[in-house]
mmCIF file of N, CA and C in Angstrom:
data_model
loop_
_atom_site.group_PDB
_atom_site.id
_atom_site.type_symbol
_atom_site.label_atom_id
_atom_site.label_comp_id
_atom_site.label_asym_id
_atom_site.label_seq_id
_atom_site.Cartn_x
_atom_site.Cartn_y
_atom_site.Cartn_z
ATOM 1 N N MET A 1 0.837 -1.179 0.000
ATOM 2 C CA MET A 1 0.000 0.000 0.000
ATOM 3 C C MET A 1 0.885 1.246 0.000
ATOM 4 N N VAL A 2 0.539 2.197 -0.808
ATOM 5 C CA VAL A 2 1.313 3.424 -0.927
ATOM 6 C C VAL A 2 0.896 4.389 0.189
ATOM 7 N N SER A 3 1.891 4.941 0.879
ATOM 8 C CA SER A 3 1.604 5.843 1.991
ATOM 9 C C SER A 3 1.088 7.187 1.496
ATOM 10 N N ALA A 4 0.419 7.902 2.387
ATOM 11 C CA ALA A 4 -0.097 9.228 2.047
ATOM 12 C C ALA A 4 1.062 10.184 1.743
ATOM 13 N N ARG A 5 2.170 10.004 2.457
ATOM 14 C CA ARG A 5 3.342 10.857 2.221
ATOM 15 C C ARG A 5 3.900 10.629 0.822
ATOM 16 N N ARG A 6 3.966 9.359 0.408
ATOM 17 C CA ARG A 6 4.471 9.058 -0.939
ATOM 18 C C ARG A 6 3.536 9.619 -2.008
ATOM 19 N N LYS A 7 2.239 9.511 -1.804
ATOM 20 C CA LYS A 7 1.281 10.079 -2.751
ATOM 21 C C LYS A 7 1.478 11.588 -2.869
ATOM 22 N N ALA A 8 1.723 12.240 -1.734
ATOM 23 C CA ALA A 8 1.938 13.693 -1.751
ATOM 24 C C ALA A 8 3.202 14.055 -2.523
ATOM 25 N N ILE A 9 4.276 13.302 -2.289
ATOM 26 C CA ILE A 9 5.533 13.561 -3.000
ATOM 27 C C ILE A 9 5.349 13.318 -4.494
ATOM 28 N N GLU A 10 4.723 12.211 -4.849
ATOM 29 C CA GLU A 10 4.552 11.869 -6.256
ATOM 30 C C GLU A 10 3.577 12.794 -6.966
ATOM 31 N N SER A 11 2.724 13.504 -6.223
ATOM 32 C CA SER A 11 1.838 14.477 -6.866
ATOM 33 C C SER A 11 2.633 15.656 -7.431
ATOM 34 N N LEU A 12 3.874 15.824 -6.964
ATOM 35 C CA LEU A 12 4.749 16.888 -7.460
ATOM 36 C C LEU A 12 5.511 16.474 -8.723
ATOM 37 N N TYR A 13 5.491 15.186 -9.060
ATOM 38 C CA TYR A 13 6.217 14.696 -10.229
ATOM 39 C C TYR A 13 5.518 15.193 -11.489
ATOM 40 N N LYS A 14 6.215 15.993 -12.276
ATOM 41 C CA LYS A 14 5.650 16.567 -13.506
ATOM 42 C C LYS A 14 6.360 16.058 -14.748
ATOM 43 N N GLY A 15 7.329 15.175 -14.575
ATOM 44 C CA GLY A 15 8.105 14.700 -15.713
ATOM 45 C C GLY A 15 8.042 13.192 -15.870
ATOM 46 N N LEU A 16 8.625 12.745 -16.984
ATOM 47 C CA LEU A 16 8.795 11.320 -17.261
ATOM 48 C C LEU A 16 10.252 11.094 -17.616
ATOM 49 N N CYS A 17 10.811 9.986 -17.143
ATOM 50 C CA CYS A 17 12.204 9.699 -17.459
ATOM 51 C C CYS A 17 12.355 8.304 -18.052
ATOM 52 N N THR A 18 13.365 8.192 -18.901
ATOM 53 C CA THR A 18 13.773 6.924 -19.486
ATOM 54 C C THR A 18 15.227 6.720 -19.113
ATOM 55 N N VAL A 19 15.567 5.521 -18.664
ATOM 56 C CA VAL A 19 16.934 5.203 -18.254
ATOM 57 C C VAL A 19 17.508 4.224 -19.271
ATOM 58 N N LYS A 20 18.665 4.590 -19.849
ATOM 59 C CA LYS A 20 19.321 3.745 -20.844
ATOM 60 C C LYS A 20 20.745 3.433 -20.393
ATOM 61 N N VAL A 21 21.223 2.248 -20.774
ATOM 62 C CA VAL A 21 22.596 1.842 -20.481
ATOM 63 C C VAL A 21 23.238 1.329 -21.764
ATOM 64 N N TRP A 22 24.563 1.341 -21.790
ATOM 65 C CA TRP A 22 25.348 0.819 -22.906
ATOM 66 C C TRP A 22 25.784 -0.575 -22.493
ATOM 67 N N GLN A 23 25.292 -1.602 -23.210
ATOM 68 C CA GLN A 23 25.642 -2.957 -22.819
ATOM 69 C C GLN A 23 25.724 -3.871 -24.028
ATOM 70 N N GLY A 24 26.368 -5.002 -23.803
ATOM 71 C CA GLY A 24 26.513 -5.996 -24.858
ATOM 72 C C GLY A 24 25.210 -6.733 -25.105
ATOM 73 N N VAL A 25 24.842 -6.846 -26.379
ATOM 74 C CA VAL A 25 23.632 -7.556 -26.772
ATOM 75 C C VAL A 25 24.015 -8.547 -27.866
ATOM 76 N N GLU A 26 23.642 -9.800 -27.672
ATOM 77 C CA GLU A 26 23.991 -10.815 -28.661
ATOM 78 C C GLU A 26 23.045 -10.742 -29.855
ATOM 79 N N ASN A 27 23.626 -10.672 -31.052
ATOM 80 C CA ASN A 27 22.858 -10.693 -32.282
ATOM 81 C C ASN A 27 22.325 -12.115 -32.464
ATOM 82 N N PRO A 28 20.997 -12.297 -32.578
ATOM 83 C CA PRO A 28 20.437 -13.654 -32.658
ATOM 84 C C PRO A 28 20.813 -14.402 -33.940
ATOM 85 N N ILE A 29 21.191 -13.673 -34.968
ATOM 86 C CA ILE A 29 21.542 -14.322 -36.233
ATOM 87 C C ILE A 29 23.024 -14.692 -36.267
ATOM 88 N N THR A 30 23.892 -13.726 -35.947
ATOM 89 C CA THR A 30 25.336 -13.969 -36.043
ATOM 90 C C THR A 30 25.941 -14.481 -34.739
ATOM 91 N N HIS A 31 25.213 -14.360 -33.640
ATOM 92 C CA HIS A 31 25.677 -14.748 -32.298
ATOM 93 C C HIS A 31 26.921 -13.960 -31.872
ATOM 94 N N VAL A 32 27.086 -12.781 -32.457
ATOM 95 C CA VAL A 32 28.175 -11.889 -32.087
ATOM 96 C C VAL A 32 27.605 -10.854 -31.121
ATOM 97 N N THR A 33 28.333 -10.598 -30.048
ATOM 98 C CA THR A 33 27.892 -9.599 -29.080
ATOM 99 C C THR A 33 28.280 -8.212 -29.573
ATOM 100 N N GLU A 34 27.287 -7.359 -29.671
ATOM 101 C CA GLU A 34 27.491 -5.976 -30.101
ATOM 102 C C GLU A 34 27.045 -5.071 -28.965
ATOM 103 N N HIS A 35 27.734 -3.957 -28.786
ATOM 104 C CA HIS A 35 27.335 -3.011 -27.747
ATOM 105 C C HIS A 35 26.313 -2.037 -28.320
ATOM 106 N N LYS A 36 25.225 -1.873 -27.564
ATOM 107 C CA LYS A 36 24.135 -1.005 -27.985
ATOM 108 C C LYS A 36 23.554 -0.298 -26.771
ATOM 109 N N GLU A 37 22.840 0.772 -27.046
ATOM 110 C CA GLU A 37 22.099 1.472 -26.000
ATOM 111 C C GLU A 37 20.791 0.717 -25.768
ATOM 112 N N VAL A 38 20.550 0.329 -24.516
ATOM 113 C CA VAL A 38 19.377 -0.469 -24.169
ATOM 114 C C VAL A 38 18.589 0.264 -23.088
ATOM 115 N N ALA A 39 17.279 0.344 -23.250
ATOM 116 C CA ALA A 39 16.425 0.998 -22.256
ATOM 117 C C ALA A 39 16.158 0.042 -21.092
ATOM 118 N N LEU A 40 16.488 0.484 -19.875
ATOM 119 C CA LEU A 40 16.177 -0.293 -18.670
ATOM 120 C C LEU A 40 14.806 0.060 -18.124
ATOM 121 N N LEU A 41 14.492 1.342 -18.115
ATOM 122 C CA LEU A 41 13.223 1.847 -17.604
ATOM 123 C C LEU A 41 12.689 2.872 -18.597
ATOM 124 N N THR A 42 11.379 2.890 -18.802
ATOM 125 C CA THR A 42 10.795 3.884 -19.696
ATOM 126 C C THR A 42 9.584 4.535 -19.035
ATOM 127 N N ASP A 43 9.413 5.804 -19.328
ATOM 128 C CA ASP A 43 8.257 6.593 -18.886
ATOM 129 C C ASP A 43 7.958 6.459 -17.395
ATOM 130 N N GLN A 44 9.006 6.625 -16.582
ATOM 131 C CA GLN A 44 8.841 6.607 -15.125
ATOM 132 C C GLN A 44 8.548 8.032 -14.647
ATOM 133 N N LYS A 45 7.561 8.173 -13.763
ATOM 134 C CA LYS A 45 7.249 9.488 -13.221
ATOM 135 C C LYS A 45 8.443 10.014 -12.434
ATOM 136 N N CYS A 46 8.711 11.318 -12.571
ATOM 137 C CA CYS A 46 9.859 11.906 -11.886
ATOM 138 C C CYS A 46 9.690 13.413 -11.769
ATOM 139 N N LYS A 47 10.638 14.026 -11.107
ATOM 140 C CA LYS A 47 10.687 15.484 -10.997
ATOM 141 C C LYS A 47 12.137 15.917 -11.010
ATOM 142 N N LEU A 48 12.444 16.888 -11.865
ATOM 143 C CA LEU A 48 13.769 17.508 -11.860
ATOM 144 C C LEU A 48 13.715 18.724 -10.966
ATOM 145 N N SER A 49 14.751 18.910 -10.193
ATOM 146 C CA SER A 49 14.864 20.085 -9.334
ATOM 147 C C SER A 49 16.201 20.744 -9.634
ATOM 148 N N TYR A 50 16.177 22.057 -9.809
ATOM 149 C CA TYR A 50 17.387 22.813 -10.120
ATOM 150 C C TYR A 50 17.713 23.748 -8.966
ATOM 151 N N GLU A 51 18.995 23.850 -8.657
ATOM 152 C CA GLU A 51 19.453 24.762 -7.618
ATOM 153 C C GLU A 51 20.668 25.504 -8.154
ATOM 154 N N LYS A 52 20.622 26.803 -8.111
ATOM 155 C CA LYS A 52 21.772 27.596 -8.553
ATOM 156 C C LYS A 52 22.587 27.998 -7.346
ATOM 157 N N GLN A 53 23.904 27.936 -7.526
ATOM 158 C CA GLN A 53 24.806 28.308 -6.450
ATOM 159 C C GLN A 53 25.787 29.332 -6.999
ATOM 160 N N ALA A 54 25.969 30.413 -6.302
ATOM 161 C CA ALA A 54 26.924 31.430 -6.714
ATOM 162 C C ALA A 54 28.082 31.438 -5.728
ATOM 163 N N SER A 55 29.281 31.562 -6.248
ATOM 164 C CA SER A 55 30.441 31.660 -5.377
ATOM 165 C C SER A 55 31.472 32.560 -6.031
ATOM 166 N N THR A 56 32.336 33.107 -5.222
ATOM 167 C CA THR A 56 33.398 33.949 -5.757
ATOM 168 C C THR A 56 34.718 33.208 -5.646
ATOM 169 N N THR A 57 35.653 33.609 -6.466
ATOM 170 C CA THR A 57 36.975 32.984 -6.418
ATOM 171 C C THR A 57 37.759 33.577 -5.251
ATOM 172 N N PRO A 58 38.765 32.855 -4.722
ATOM 173 C CA PRO A 58 39.546 33.363 -3.595
ATOM 174 C C PRO A 58 40.260 34.675 -3.917
ATOM 175 N N THR A 59 40.492 34.951 -5.188
ATOM 176 C CA THR A 59 41.187 36.183 -5.560
ATOM 177 C C THR A 59 40.232 37.361 -5.702
ATOM 178 N N GLY A 60 38.969 37.127 -5.397
ATOM 179 C CA GLY A 60 38.003 38.220 -5.491
ATOM 180 C C GLY A 60 37.526 38.444 -6.906
ATOM 181 N N GLY A 61 37.686 37.461 -7.770
ATOM 182 C CA GLY A 61 37.258 37.570 -9.165
ATOM 183 C C GLY A 61 35.750 37.550 -9.280
ATOM 184 N N PRO A 62 35.276 37.475 -10.497
ATOM 185 C CA PRO A 62 33.830 37.489 -10.707
ATOM 186 C C PRO A 62 33.165 36.244 -10.130
ATOM 187 N N ALA A 63 31.897 36.382 -9.792
ATOM 188 C CA ALA A 63 31.143 35.252 -9.236
ATOM 189 C C ALA A 63 30.973 34.169 -10.291
ATOM 190 N N VAL A 64 31.072 32.940 -9.850
ATOM 191 C CA VAL A 64 30.875 31.791 -10.725
ATOM 192 C C VAL A 64 29.522 31.182 -10.367
ATOM 193 N N ILE A 65 28.672 31.031 -11.354
ATOM 194 C CA ILE A 65 27.357 30.451 -11.125
ATOM 195 C C ILE A 65 27.406 28.984 -11.534
ATOM 196 N N ALA A 66 27.015 28.123 -10.626
ATOM 197 C CA ALA A 66 26.946 26.691 -10.905
ATOM 198 C C ALA A 66 25.508 26.239 -10.682
ATOM 199 N N GLN A 67 25.105 25.220 -11.401
ATOM 200 C CA GLN A 67 23.756 24.696 -11.238
ATOM 201 C C GLN A 67 23.830 23.227 -10.842
ATOM 202 N N THR A 68 23.050 22.852 -9.855
ATOM 203 C CA THR A 68 22.954 21.476 -9.421
ATOM 204 C C THR A 68 21.600 20.953 -9.872
ATOM 205 N N THR A 69 21.592 19.753 -10.456
ATOM 206 C CA THR A 69 20.348 19.149 -10.919
ATOM 207 C C THR A 69 20.117 17.864 -10.143
ATOM 208 N N LYS A 70 18.905 17.724 -9.620
ATOM 209 C CA LYS A 70 18.559 16.557 -8.808
ATOM 210 C C LYS A 70 17.290 15.926 -9.377
ATOM 211 N N LEU A 71 17.284 14.599 -9.451
ATOM 212 C CA LEU A 71 16.128 13.857 -9.944
ATOM 213 C C LEU A 71 15.445 13.162 -8.776
ATOM 214 N N PHE A 72 14.141 13.325 -8.672
ATOM 215 C CA PHE A 72 13.328 12.644 -7.665
ATOM 216 C C PHE A 72 12.537 11.553 -8.369
ATOM 217 N N VAL A 73 12.677 10.299 -7.912
ATOM 218 C CA VAL A 73 11.961 9.160 -8.493
ATOM 219 C C VAL A 73 11.557 8.199 -7.384
ATOM 220 N N ALA A 74 10.797 7.178 -7.761
ATOM 221 C CA ALA A 74 10.340 6.162 -6.807
ATOM 222 C C ALA A 74 11.538 5.429 -6.197
ATOM 223 N N PRO A 75 11.449 5.050 -4.928
ATOM 224 C CA PRO A 75 12.595 4.443 -4.238
ATOM 225 C C PRO A 75 12.964 3.045 -4.745
ATOM 226 N N GLU A 76 12.041 2.344 -5.377
ATOM 227 C CA GLU A 76 12.337 0.974 -5.812
ATOM 228 C C GLU A 76 13.058 0.895 -7.153
ATOM 229 N N LEU A 77 13.187 2.009 -7.859
ATOM 230 C CA LEU A 77 13.867 1.995 -9.151
ATOM 231 C C LEU A 77 15.374 1.859 -8.963
ATOM 232 N N ASP A 78 15.983 0.972 -9.751
ATOM 233 C CA ASP A 78 17.432 0.766 -9.699
ATOM 234 C C ASP A 78 18.039 1.413 -10.935
ATOM 235 N N ILE A 79 18.739 2.511 -10.720
ATOM 236 C CA ILE A 79 19.358 3.248 -11.814
ATOM 237 C C ILE A 79 20.869 3.149 -11.637
ATOM 238 N N PRO A 80 21.536 2.341 -12.480
ATOM 239 C CA PRO A 80 22.978 2.130 -12.326
ATOM 240 C C PRO A 80 23.800 3.390 -12.602
ATOM 241 N N ALA A 81 24.968 3.467 -11.966
ATOM 242 C CA ALA A 81 25.896 4.574 -12.234
ATOM 243 C C ALA A 81 26.284 4.522 -13.700
ATOM 244 N N GLY A 82 26.439 5.683 -14.311
ATOM 245 C CA GLY A 82 26.836 5.764 -15.709
ATOM 246 C C GLY A 82 25.680 5.668 -16.677
ATOM 247 N N SER A 83 24.462 5.551 -16.183
ATOM 248 C CA SER A 83 23.291 5.467 -17.055
ATOM 249 C C SER A 83 23.026 6.812 -17.723
ATOM 250 N N LYS A 84 22.405 6.751 -18.887
ATOM 251 C CA LYS A 84 21.878 7.964 -19.526
ATOM 252 C C LYS A 84 20.431 8.079 -19.064
ATOM 253 N N ILE A 85 20.066 9.257 -18.571
ATOM 254 C CA ILE A 85 18.709 9.480 -18.090
ATOM 255 C C ILE A 85 18.110 10.610 -18.921
ATOM 256 N N ILE A 86 17.060 10.295 -19.641
ATOM 257 C CA ILE A 86 16.401 11.270 -20.503
ATOM 258 C C ILE A 86 15.124 11.699 -19.800
ATOM 259 N N VAL A 87 15.026 12.993 -19.505
ATOM 260 C CA VAL A 87 13.893 13.512 -18.748
ATOM 261 C C VAL A 87 13.129 14.518 -19.599
ATOM 262 N N THR A 88 11.812 14.337 -19.662
ATOM 263 C CA THR A 88 10.936 15.309 -20.305
ATOM 264 C C THR A 88 10.063 15.906 -19.214
ATOM 265 N N GLN A 89 10.194 17.223 -19.036
ATOM 266 C CA GLN A 89 9.434 17.932 -18.009
ATOM 267 C C GLN A 89 9.138 19.327 -18.530
ATOM 268 N N ASN A 90 7.908 19.774 -18.355
ATOM 269 C CA ASN A 90 7.477 21.101 -18.797
ATOM 270 C C ASN A 90 7.758 21.322 -20.285
ATOM 271 N N GLY A 91 7.575 20.277 -21.094
ATOM 272 C CA GLY A 91 7.742 20.396 -22.535
ATOM 273 C C GLY A 91 9.174 20.408 -23.028
ATOM 274 N N LYS A 92 10.142 20.206 -22.145
ATOM 275 C CA LYS A 92 11.556 20.213 -22.530
ATOM 276 C C LYS A 92 12.169 18.851 -22.215
ATOM 277 N N THR A 93 12.952 18.337 -23.169
ATOM 278 C CA THR A 93 13.637 17.061 -22.971
ATOM 279 C C THR A 93 15.128 17.310 -22.815
ATOM 280 N N SER A 94 15.727 16.717 -21.780
ATOM 281 C CA SER A 94 17.154 16.879 -21.504
ATOM 282 C C SER A 94 17.767 15.517 -21.217
ATOM 283 N N GLU A 95 19.073 15.382 -21.539
ATOM 284 C CA GLU A 95 19.798 14.140 -21.274
ATOM 285 C C GLU A 95 20.793 14.374 -20.153
ATOM 286 N N PHE A 96 20.795 13.439 -19.197
ATOM 287 C CA PHE A 96 21.673 13.531 -18.044
ATOM 288 C C PHE A 96 22.374 12.198 -17.822
ATOM 289 N N ALA A 97 23.403 12.240 -16.995
ATOM 290 C CA ALA A 97 24.068 11.028 -16.523
ATOM 291 C C ALA A 97 23.948 11.025 -15.008
ATOM 292 N N ARG A 98 23.824 9.825 -14.439
ATOM 293 C CA ARG A 98 23.750 9.738 -12.984
ATOM 294 C C ARG A 98 25.142 9.912 -12.414
ATOM 295 N N SER A 99 25.259 10.775 -11.440
ATOM 296 C CA SER A 99 26.546 10.965 -10.779
ATOM 297 C C SER A 99 26.362 10.713 -9.294
ATOM 298 N N GLY A 100 27.188 9.875 -8.737
ATOM 299 C CA GLY A 100 27.114 9.596 -7.310
ATOM 300 C C GLY A 100 26.034 8.588 -6.971
ATOM 301 N N GLU A 101 26.037 8.177 -5.734
ATOM 302 C CA GLU A 101 25.054 7.219 -5.244
ATOM 303 C C GLU A 101 23.758 7.951 -4.906
ATOM 304 N N PRO A 102 22.616 7.298 -5.127
ATOM 305 C CA PRO A 102 21.347 7.951 -4.802
ATOM 306 C C PRO A 102 21.118 8.003 -3.293
ATOM 307 N N ALA A 103 20.392 9.005 -2.861
ATOM 308 C CA ALA A 103 19.930 9.080 -1.478
ATOM 309 C C ALA A 103 18.545 8.448 -1.483
ATOM 310 N N ILE A 104 18.411 7.272 -0.878
ATOM 311 C CA ILE A 104 17.144 6.540 -0.925
ATOM 312 C C ILE A 104 16.418 6.707 0.406
ATOM 313 N N TYR A 105 15.190 7.184 0.311
ATOM 314 C CA TYR A 105 14.335 7.385 1.474
ATOM 315 C C TYR A 105 13.139 6.439 1.366
ATOM 316 N N THR A 106 12.296 6.415 2.382
ATOM 317 C CA THR A 106 11.141 5.525 2.395
ATOM 318 C C THR A 106 10.208 5.761 1.213
ATOM 319 N N ASP A 107 9.997 7.029 0.865
ATOM 320 C CA ASP A 107 8.987 7.364 -0.135
ATOM 321 C C ASP A 107 9.533 7.874 -1.462
ATOM 322 N N HIS A 108 10.837 8.057 -1.586
ATOM 323 C CA HIS A 108 11.425 8.538 -2.835
ATOM 324 C C HIS A 108 12.939 8.358 -2.788
ATOM 325 N N GLN A 109 13.582 8.613 -3.903
ATOM 326 C CA GLN A 109 15.037 8.683 -3.917
ATOM 327 C C GLN A 109 15.445 9.937 -4.677
ATOM 328 N N GLU A 110 16.598 10.461 -4.312
ATOM 329 C CA GLU A 110 17.143 11.665 -4.937
ATOM 330 C C GLU A 110 18.472 11.296 -5.582
ATOM 331 N N ILE A 111 18.602 11.621 -6.864
ATOM 332 C CA ILE A 111 19.807 11.281 -7.609
ATOM 333 C C ILE A 111 20.388 12.558 -8.203
ATOM 334 N N MET A 112 21.639 12.830 -7.883
ATOM 335 C CA MET A 112 22.320 13.987 -8.455
ATOM 336 C C MET A 112 22.673 13.668 -9.906
ATOM 337 N N LEU A 113 22.448 14.635 -10.785
ATOM 338 C CA LEU A 113 22.675 14.433 -12.214
ATOM 339 C C LEU A 113 23.681 15.433 -12.743
ATOM 340 N N GLU A 114 24.281 15.071 -13.861
ATOM 341 C CA GLU A 114 25.118 16.015 -14.600
ATOM 342 C C GLU A 114 24.756 15.851 -16.071
ATOM 343 N N ALA A 115 25.085 16.835 -16.871
ATOM 344 C CA ALA A 115 24.764 16.782 -18.296
ATOM 345 C C ALA A 115 25.425 15.563 -18.931
ATOM 346 N N PHE A 116 24.684 14.849 -19.765
ATOM 347 C CA PHE A 116 25.235 13.657 -20.412
ATOM 348 C C PHE A 116 26.130 14.080 -21.566
ATOM 349 N N VAL A 117 27.359 13.551 -21.573
ATOM 350 C CA VAL A 117 28.304 13.817 -22.652
ATOM 351 C C VAL A 117 28.484 12.554 -23.471
ATOM 352 N N ARG A 118 28.811 11.455 -22.791
ATOM 353 C CA ARG A 118 28.989 10.152 -23.446
ATOM 354 C C ARG A 118 29.009 9.087 -22.369
ATOM 355 N N TYR A 119 28.912 7.839 -22.798
ATOM 356 C CA TYR A 119 29.012 6.735 -21.851
ATOM 357 C C TYR A 119 30.470 6.609 -21.400
ATOM 358 N N ALA A 120 30.654 6.221 -20.146
ATOM 359 C CA ALA A 120 32.006 6.068 -19.596
ATOM 360 C C ALA A 120 32.701 4.880 -20.224
#
């Protein structure tokens, strides 16, 4: 049974995410293993959260603005490190990579993301 707290958290989810990994897949005809992008999870409810941080350099130079991106998803989802995570929220689609271990709570998990460049 889903708790009232989890329902409240998930009511804030406005996006959908797809999780893809780069893995070996055997060709059924040639029996040769080829590496391909494979979807592990598709259309999972989620929420992206953005936080901007401003800091100055020790020499008193101009402020540097950094942005932290965090993904909120269901706690039972297993998203491996190095995965490509494609999120569509508010009509915009963005590609991210999972960085670091997720913070898993009773009703959700929080995963820090960075812009996807390529598979490791």
